[in-house]
Coordinates of C-alpha atoms in Angstrom, one line a residue:
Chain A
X1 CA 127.6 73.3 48.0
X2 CA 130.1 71.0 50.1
X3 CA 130.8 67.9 50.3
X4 CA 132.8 66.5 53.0
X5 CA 132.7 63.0 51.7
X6 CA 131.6 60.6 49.3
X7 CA 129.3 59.3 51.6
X8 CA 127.3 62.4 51.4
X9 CA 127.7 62.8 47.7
X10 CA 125.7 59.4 47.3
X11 CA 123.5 60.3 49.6
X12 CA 122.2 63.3 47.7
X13 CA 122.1 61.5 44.2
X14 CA 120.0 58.7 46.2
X15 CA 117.6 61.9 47.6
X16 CA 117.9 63.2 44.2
X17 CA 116.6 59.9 42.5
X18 CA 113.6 60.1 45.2
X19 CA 112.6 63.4 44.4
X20 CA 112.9 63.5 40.7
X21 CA 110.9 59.9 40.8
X22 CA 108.2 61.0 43.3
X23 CA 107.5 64.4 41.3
X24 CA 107.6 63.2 37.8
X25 CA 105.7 59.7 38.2
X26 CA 103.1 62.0 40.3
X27 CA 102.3 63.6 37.9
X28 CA 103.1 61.5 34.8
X29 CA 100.8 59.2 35.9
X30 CA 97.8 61.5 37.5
X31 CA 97.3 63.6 34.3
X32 CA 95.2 61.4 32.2
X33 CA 93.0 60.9 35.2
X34 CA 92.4 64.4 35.5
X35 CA 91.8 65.1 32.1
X36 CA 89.4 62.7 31.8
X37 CA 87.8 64.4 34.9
X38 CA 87.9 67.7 33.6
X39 CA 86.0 66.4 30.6
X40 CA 83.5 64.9 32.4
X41 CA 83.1 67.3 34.9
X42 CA 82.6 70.2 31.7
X43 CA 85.6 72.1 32.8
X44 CA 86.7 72.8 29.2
X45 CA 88.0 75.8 27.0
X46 CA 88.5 76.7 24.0
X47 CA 91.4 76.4 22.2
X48 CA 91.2 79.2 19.7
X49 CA 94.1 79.0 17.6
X50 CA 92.9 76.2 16.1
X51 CA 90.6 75.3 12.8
X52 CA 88.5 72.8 14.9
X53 CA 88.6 74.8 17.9
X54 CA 89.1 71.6 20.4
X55 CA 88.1 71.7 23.9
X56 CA 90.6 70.9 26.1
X57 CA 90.1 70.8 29.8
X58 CA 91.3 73.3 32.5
X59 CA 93.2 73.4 35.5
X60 CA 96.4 71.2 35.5
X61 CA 97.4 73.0 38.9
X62 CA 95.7 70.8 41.2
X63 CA 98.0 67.6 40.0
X64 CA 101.1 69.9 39.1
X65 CA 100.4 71.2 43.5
X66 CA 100.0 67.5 44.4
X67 CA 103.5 66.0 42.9
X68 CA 105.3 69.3 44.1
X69 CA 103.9 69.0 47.2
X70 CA 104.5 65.0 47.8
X71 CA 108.2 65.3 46.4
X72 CA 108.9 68.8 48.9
X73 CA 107.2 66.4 51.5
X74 CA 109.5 64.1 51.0
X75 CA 112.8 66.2 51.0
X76 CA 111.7 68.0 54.0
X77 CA 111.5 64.4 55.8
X78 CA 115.0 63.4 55.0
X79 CA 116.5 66.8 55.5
X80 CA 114.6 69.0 57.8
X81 CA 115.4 72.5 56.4
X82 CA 113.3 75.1 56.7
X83 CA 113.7 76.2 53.0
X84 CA 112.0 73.3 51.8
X85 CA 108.6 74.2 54.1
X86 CA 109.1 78.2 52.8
X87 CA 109.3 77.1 49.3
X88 CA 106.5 75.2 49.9
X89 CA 104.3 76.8 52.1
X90 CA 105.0 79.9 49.0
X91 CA 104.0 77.7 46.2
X92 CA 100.8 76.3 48.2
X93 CA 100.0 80.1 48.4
X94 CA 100.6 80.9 44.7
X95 CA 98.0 77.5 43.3
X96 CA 95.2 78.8 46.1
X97 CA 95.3 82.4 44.4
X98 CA 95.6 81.0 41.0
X99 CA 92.7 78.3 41.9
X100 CA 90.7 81.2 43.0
X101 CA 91.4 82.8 39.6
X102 CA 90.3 79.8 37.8
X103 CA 87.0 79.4 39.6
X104 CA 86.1 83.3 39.5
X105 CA 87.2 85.9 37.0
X106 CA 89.3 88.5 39.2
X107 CA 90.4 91.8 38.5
X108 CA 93.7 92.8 37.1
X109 CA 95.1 93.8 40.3
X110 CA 94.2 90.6 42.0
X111 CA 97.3 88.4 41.3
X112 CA 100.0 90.5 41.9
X113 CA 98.6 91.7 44.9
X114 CA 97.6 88.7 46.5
X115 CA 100.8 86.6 45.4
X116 CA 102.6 89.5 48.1
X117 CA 101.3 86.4 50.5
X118 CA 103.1 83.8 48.7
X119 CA 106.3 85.8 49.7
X120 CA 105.7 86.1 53.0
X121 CA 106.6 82.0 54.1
X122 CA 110.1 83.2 52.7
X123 CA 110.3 85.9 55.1
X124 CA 108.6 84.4 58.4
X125 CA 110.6 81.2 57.9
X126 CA 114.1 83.6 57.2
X127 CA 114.8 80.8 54.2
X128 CA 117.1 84.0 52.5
X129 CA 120.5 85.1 52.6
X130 CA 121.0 88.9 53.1
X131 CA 123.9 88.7 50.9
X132 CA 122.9 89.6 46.9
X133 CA 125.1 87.3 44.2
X134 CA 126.0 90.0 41.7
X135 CA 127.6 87.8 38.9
X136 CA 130.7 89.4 39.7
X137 CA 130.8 89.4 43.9
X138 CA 128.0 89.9 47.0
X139 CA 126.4 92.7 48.0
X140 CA 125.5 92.8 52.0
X141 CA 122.0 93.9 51.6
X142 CA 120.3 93.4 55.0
X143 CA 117.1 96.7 54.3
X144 CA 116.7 96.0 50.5
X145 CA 116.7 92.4 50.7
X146 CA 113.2 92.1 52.1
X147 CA 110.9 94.6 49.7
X148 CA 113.4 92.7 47.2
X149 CA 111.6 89.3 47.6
X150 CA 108.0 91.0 47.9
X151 CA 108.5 92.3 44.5
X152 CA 110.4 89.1 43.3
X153 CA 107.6 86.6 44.0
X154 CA 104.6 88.4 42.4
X155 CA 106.7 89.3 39.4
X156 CA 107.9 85.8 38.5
X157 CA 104.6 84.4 39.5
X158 CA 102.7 87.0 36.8
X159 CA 105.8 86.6 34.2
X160 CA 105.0 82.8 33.6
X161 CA 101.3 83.6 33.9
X162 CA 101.6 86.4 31.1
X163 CA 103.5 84.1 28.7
X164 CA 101.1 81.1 28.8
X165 CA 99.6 82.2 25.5
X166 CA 100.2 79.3 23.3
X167 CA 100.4 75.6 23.8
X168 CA 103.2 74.2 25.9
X169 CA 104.9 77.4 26.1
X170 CA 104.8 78.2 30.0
X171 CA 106.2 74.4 30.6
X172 CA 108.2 74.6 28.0
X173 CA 109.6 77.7 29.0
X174 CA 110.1 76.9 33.0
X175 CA 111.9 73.6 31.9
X176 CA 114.6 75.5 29.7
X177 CA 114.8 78.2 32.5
X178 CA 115.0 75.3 35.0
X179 CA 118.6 74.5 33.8
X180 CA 120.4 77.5 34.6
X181 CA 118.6 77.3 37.7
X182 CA 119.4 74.1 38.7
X183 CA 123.2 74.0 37.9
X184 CA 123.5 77.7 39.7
X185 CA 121.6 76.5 42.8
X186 CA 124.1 73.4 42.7
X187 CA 127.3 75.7 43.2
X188 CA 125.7 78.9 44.6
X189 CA 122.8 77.7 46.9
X190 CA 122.6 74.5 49.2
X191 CA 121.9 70.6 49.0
X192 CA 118.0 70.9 50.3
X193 CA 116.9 73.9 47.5
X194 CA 119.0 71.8 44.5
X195 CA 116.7 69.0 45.6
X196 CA 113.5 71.0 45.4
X197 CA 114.7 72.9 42.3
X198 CA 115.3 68.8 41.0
X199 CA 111.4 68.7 42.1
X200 CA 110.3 71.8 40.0
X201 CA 112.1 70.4 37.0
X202 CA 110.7 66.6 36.7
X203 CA 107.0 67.7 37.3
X204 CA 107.0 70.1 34.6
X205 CA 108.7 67.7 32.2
X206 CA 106.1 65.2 33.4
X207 CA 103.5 67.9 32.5
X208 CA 105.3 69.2 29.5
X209 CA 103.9 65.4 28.0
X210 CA 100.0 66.8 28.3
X211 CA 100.9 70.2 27.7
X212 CA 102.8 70.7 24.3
X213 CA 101.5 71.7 21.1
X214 CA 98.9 70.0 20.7
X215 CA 97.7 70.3 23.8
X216 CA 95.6 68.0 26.1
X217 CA 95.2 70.0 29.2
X218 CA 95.8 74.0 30.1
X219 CA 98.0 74.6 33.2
X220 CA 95.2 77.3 34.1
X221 CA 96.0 80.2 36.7
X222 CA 96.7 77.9 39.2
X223 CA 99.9 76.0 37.2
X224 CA 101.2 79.1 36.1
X225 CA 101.4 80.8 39.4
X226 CA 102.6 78.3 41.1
X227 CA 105.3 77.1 38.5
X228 CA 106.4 80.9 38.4
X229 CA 106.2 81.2 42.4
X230 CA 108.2 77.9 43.0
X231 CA 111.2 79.5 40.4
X232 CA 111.4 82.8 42.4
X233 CA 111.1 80.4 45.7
X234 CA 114.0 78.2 44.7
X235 CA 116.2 81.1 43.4
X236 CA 115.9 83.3 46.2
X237 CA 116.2 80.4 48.2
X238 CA 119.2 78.9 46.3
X239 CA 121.1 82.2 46.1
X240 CA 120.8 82.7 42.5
X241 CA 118.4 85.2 41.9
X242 CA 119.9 87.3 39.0
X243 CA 121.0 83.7 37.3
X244 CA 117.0 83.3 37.4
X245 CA 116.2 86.6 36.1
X246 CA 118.5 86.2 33.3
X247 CA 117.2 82.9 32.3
X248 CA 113.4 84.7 32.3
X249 CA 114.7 87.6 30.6
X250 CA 112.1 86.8 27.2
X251 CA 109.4 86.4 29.7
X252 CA 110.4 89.3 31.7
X253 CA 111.0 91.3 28.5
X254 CA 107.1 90.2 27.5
X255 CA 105.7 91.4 31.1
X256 CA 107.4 94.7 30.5
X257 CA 106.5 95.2 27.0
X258 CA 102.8 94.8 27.7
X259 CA 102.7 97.1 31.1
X260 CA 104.5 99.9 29.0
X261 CA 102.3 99.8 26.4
X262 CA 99.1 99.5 28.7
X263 CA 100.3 101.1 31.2
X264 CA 98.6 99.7 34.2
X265 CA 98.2 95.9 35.3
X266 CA 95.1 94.5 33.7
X267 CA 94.2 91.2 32.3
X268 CA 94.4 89.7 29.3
X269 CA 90.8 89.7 28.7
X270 CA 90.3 93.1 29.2
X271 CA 92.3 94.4 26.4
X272 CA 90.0 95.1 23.6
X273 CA 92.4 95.8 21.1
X274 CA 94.2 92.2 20.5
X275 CA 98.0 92.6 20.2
X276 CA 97.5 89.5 17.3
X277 CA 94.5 88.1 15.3
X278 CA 94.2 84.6 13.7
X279 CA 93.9 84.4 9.6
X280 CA 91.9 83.1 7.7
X281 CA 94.3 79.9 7.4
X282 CA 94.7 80.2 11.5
X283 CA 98.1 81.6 11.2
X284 CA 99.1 84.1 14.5
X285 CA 99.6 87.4 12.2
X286 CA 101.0 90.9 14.6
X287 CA 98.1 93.8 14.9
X288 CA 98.2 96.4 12.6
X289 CA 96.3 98.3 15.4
X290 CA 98.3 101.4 17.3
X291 CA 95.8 100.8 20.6
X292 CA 96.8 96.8 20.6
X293 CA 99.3 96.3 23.3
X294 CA 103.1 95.3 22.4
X295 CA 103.9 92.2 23.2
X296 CA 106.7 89.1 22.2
X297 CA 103.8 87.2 20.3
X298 CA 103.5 90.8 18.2
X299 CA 107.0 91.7 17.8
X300 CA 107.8 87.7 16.7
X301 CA 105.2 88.0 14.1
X302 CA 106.4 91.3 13.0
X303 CA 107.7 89.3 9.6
X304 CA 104.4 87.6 8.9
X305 CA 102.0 85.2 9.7
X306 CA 103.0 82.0 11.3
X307 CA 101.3 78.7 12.7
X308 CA 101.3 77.8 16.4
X309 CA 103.7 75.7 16.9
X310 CA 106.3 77.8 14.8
X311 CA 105.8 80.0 17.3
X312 CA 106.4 78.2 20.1
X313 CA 109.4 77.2 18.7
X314 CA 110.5 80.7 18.3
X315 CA 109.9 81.5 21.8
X316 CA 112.0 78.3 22.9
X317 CA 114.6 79.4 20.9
X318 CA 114.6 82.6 22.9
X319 CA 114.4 80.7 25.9
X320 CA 117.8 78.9 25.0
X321 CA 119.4 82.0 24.4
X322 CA 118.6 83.2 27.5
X323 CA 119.4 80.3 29.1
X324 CA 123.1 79.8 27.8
X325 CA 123.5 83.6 28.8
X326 CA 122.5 82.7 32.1
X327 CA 124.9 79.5 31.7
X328 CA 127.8 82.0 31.0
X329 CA 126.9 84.5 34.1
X330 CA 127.3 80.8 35.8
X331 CA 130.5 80.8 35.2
X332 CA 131.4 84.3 35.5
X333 CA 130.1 83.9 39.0
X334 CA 132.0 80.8 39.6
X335 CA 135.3 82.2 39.2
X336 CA 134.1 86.0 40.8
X337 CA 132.0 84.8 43.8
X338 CA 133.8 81.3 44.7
X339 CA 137.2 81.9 42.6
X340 CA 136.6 78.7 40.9
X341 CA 136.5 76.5 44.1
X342 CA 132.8 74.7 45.1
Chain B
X1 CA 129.3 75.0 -1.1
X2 CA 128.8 74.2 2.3
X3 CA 129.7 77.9 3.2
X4 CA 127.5 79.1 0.9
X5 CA 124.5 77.1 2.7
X6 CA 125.8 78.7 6.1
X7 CA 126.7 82.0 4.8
X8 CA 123.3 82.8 3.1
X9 CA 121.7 80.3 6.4
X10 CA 123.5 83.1 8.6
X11 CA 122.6 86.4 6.4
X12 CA 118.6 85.1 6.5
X13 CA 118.8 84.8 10.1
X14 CA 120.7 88.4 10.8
X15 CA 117.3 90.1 8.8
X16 CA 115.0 88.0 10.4
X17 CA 113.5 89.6 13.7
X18 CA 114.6 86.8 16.2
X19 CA 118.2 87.8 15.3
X20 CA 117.1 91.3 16.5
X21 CA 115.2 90.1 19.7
X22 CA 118.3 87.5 20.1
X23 CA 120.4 91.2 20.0
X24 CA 118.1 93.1 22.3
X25 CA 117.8 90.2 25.3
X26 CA 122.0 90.2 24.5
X27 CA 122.0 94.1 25.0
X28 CA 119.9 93.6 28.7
X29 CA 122.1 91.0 29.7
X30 CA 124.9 93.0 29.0
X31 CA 123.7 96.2 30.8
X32 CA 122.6 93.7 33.9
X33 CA 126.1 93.1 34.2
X34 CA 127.1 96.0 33.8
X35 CA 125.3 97.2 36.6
X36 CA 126.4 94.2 38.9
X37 CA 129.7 95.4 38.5
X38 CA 129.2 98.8 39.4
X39 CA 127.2 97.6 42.6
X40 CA 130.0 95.4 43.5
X41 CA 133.0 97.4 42.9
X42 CA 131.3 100.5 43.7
X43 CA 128.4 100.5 45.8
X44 CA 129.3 97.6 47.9
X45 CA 132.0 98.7 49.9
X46 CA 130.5 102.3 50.5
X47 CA 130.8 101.8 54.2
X48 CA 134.6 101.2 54.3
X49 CA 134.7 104.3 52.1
X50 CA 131.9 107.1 53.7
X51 CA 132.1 105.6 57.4
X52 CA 136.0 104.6 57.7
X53 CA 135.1 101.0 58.2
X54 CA 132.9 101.9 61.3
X55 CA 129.8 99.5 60.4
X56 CA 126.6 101.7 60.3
X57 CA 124.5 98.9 58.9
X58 CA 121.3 101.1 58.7
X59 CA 122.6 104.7 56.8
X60 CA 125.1 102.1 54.7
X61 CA 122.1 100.1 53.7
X62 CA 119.4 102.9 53.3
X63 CA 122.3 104.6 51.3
X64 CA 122.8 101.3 48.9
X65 CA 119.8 100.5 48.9
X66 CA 118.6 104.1 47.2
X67 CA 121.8 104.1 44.8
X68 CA 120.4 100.4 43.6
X69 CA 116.9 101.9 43.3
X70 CA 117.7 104.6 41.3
X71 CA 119.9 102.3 38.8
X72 CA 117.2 99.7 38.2
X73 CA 114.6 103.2 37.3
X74 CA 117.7 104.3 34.9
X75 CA 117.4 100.5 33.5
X76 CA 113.9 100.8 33.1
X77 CA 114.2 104.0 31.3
X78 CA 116.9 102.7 29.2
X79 CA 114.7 99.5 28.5
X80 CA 111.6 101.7 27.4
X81 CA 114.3 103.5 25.2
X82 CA 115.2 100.3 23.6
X83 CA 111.4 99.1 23.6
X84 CA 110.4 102.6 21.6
X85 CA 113.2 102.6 18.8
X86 CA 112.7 99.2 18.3
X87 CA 108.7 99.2 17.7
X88 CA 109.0 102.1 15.7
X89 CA 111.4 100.5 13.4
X90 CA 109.6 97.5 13.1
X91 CA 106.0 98.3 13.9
X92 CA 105.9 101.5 12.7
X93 CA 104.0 102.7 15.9
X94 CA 105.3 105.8 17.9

């Protein structure tokens, strides 16, 4: 990213101020209005790692689509870029497939297949660069590039989907991972994408509010997808794709753990053989079953039983690690791809 | 004192299993740059190299492109690897 003056330094932190403000009070301020929606509407579920088993209502996608949607809007009005309306256009995609998966239980194969159409706005729109960061240089990769984001998109989307197991987790995770992201995009990528990454990161920590432990709304299929769609939108988009993949790699690591050990894509709720049970004290204890699928949940509660939110902590702890390894690969690339000049 | 507290804070946290999932995410980050490297210094300028700088975009990029391919299925192998000693050491599963 350049800038030619200070003019156009201010003028970004005053777009930046819009977008942050229009995406987090959005949201902020829609979510109790929703829940109390859902609840009267009966779209509830379970929680069930809990004594009382609370019913907490489901989807938060429709608000989280709304304040993305508005703050994009509004970046694409001052700016005009056409990686704002593919990031966009992508994430739109990703909540309708999710929404669909909300209203009516889909097979397995559904999401991953259908969220190859949330890749496609990238592609029509040509909001990528052929050239591949590499942490330590570019690669000039004009055939791979393309299959590359049609496997990027669906596997991001599904990663954040697969990890929303306990409360606040998926928020909590995209907001660490959201970091990395943003600082990378910053150097790496352009003004327009840093502005829409800014997006991504004040409506999740608007939503992060309703959505850690305890929690007082699910993000449903609909959040998840599009909060993992919008990441792989902004990093491809922003030139930091590997920076992104780094700062998933817990998420990733999950995704892979559980198609290895299944080995085919299938839902959650197909899996008889629970990779964790709750005890009699609901504590999350690990499986003792060889058919239960491996997972991070299991291998974190490999040393015994622990509560929820110790759990969740756990996995956020991961997610900094990650996260500062990403922070490092920053600078690595920094000095590599730009030899220490923005 | 205060050592003690960290020492015996540090020992409790090297047998605990985040320090182990903490080493694994560290060993895939590490083997991600280690293949970025080889891409860059190796794969990269393949054209210069095969084609004497004459730009064959297509053979160049099929060429990279199934050199890349065939080092993310060695990472997944070597992830898998790292997935089974792992479980078996912990979980006890084979």
């Amino acid at each position: 990213m350049i800038f030619s003056d200070l003019n156009s330094l201010i003028m970004v932190f005053i777009y930046g101020i819009i977008a942050s403000a229009i995406s987090f009070l959005t949201v902020y301020f829609a979510m109790p209005k929703a829940i109390a929606f859902l609840l009267e509407r009966g779209m509830i579920v379970q929680d069930y790692h809990k004594s009382e088993r609370p019913k907490i209502p489901r989807p938060a996608g429709p608000i989280l689509i709304i304040g993305i949607t508005l703050s994009l809007m509004v970046i694409y009005c001052l700016t005009f870029n056409e990686k704002i309306l593919a990031i966009l256009f992508s994430t739109v995609i990703a909540f309708l497939i999710g929404f669909i998966d909300d209203k009516k239980v889909m097979p397995g194969w559904f999401k991953p297949v259908a969220l190859l159409i949330a890749a496609l706005p990238i592609l029509l729109l040509g909001a990528y660069d052929t050239n591949l960061n590499l942490i330590f240089g570019n690669a000039f990769i004009p055939l791979l590039y393309i299959p590359l984001i049609l496997i990027a998109i669906p596997v991001i989307g599904n990663t954040i989907n697969s990890i929303d197991v306990l409360n606040g987790v998926a928020s909590g995770f995209i907001l660490i991972a959201c970091i990395p992201l943003i600082i990378s995009v910053y150097i790496f990528g352009s003004v327009e994408v840093f502005l829409a990454s800014l997006s991504l990161f004040f409506v999740t920590l608007a939503f992060y509010k309703f959505h850690k432990f305890p929690s007082k709304i699910f993000p449903g299929d609909s959040g998840t997808l599009l909060l993992g769609t919008i990441y792989g939108a902004i990093a491809i988009t922003g030139k930091s794709e590997l920076i992104a993949i780094i700062a998933l790699l817990p998420a990733i690591f999950n995704s892979f753990l559980f198609l290895s050990s299944v080995k085919r894509v299938v839902e959650h709720r197909e899996i008889t053989a629970r990779p964790t049970y709750l005890t009699d004290d609901f504590k999350l204890a690990a499986s003792k079953d060889k058919k239960a699928p491996i997972t991070l949940l299991r291998l974190l509660l490999v040393d015994g039983p622990l509560s929820e939110s110790e759990l969740v902590n756990k996995i956020f702890k991961l997610a900094i690690f990650s996260s500062i390894l990403a922070l490092i690969s920053i600078v690595i690339q920094y000095y590599f791809v730009l030899g220490g000049k923005i | 004192m205060l050592s003690n507290i960290i020492l015996s804070w540090v020992e409790k946290f090297k047998m605990s299993n985040l320090f182990n999932l903490f080493l694994i995410i560290g060993v895939i980050w590490f083997t991600l740059l280690a293949i970025s490297a080889f891409l860059v210094i190796f794969i990269a300028p393949i054209d210069i190299v095969i084609f004497n700088d004459r730009k064959d975009l297509y053979i160049t990029s099929i060429l990279q492109a199934t050199i890349a391919i065939l080092i993310v299925l060695m990472l997944i192998v070597f992830l898998n690897y790292l997935k089974k000693l792992y479980i078996q050491k912990k979980l006890h599963i084979e």
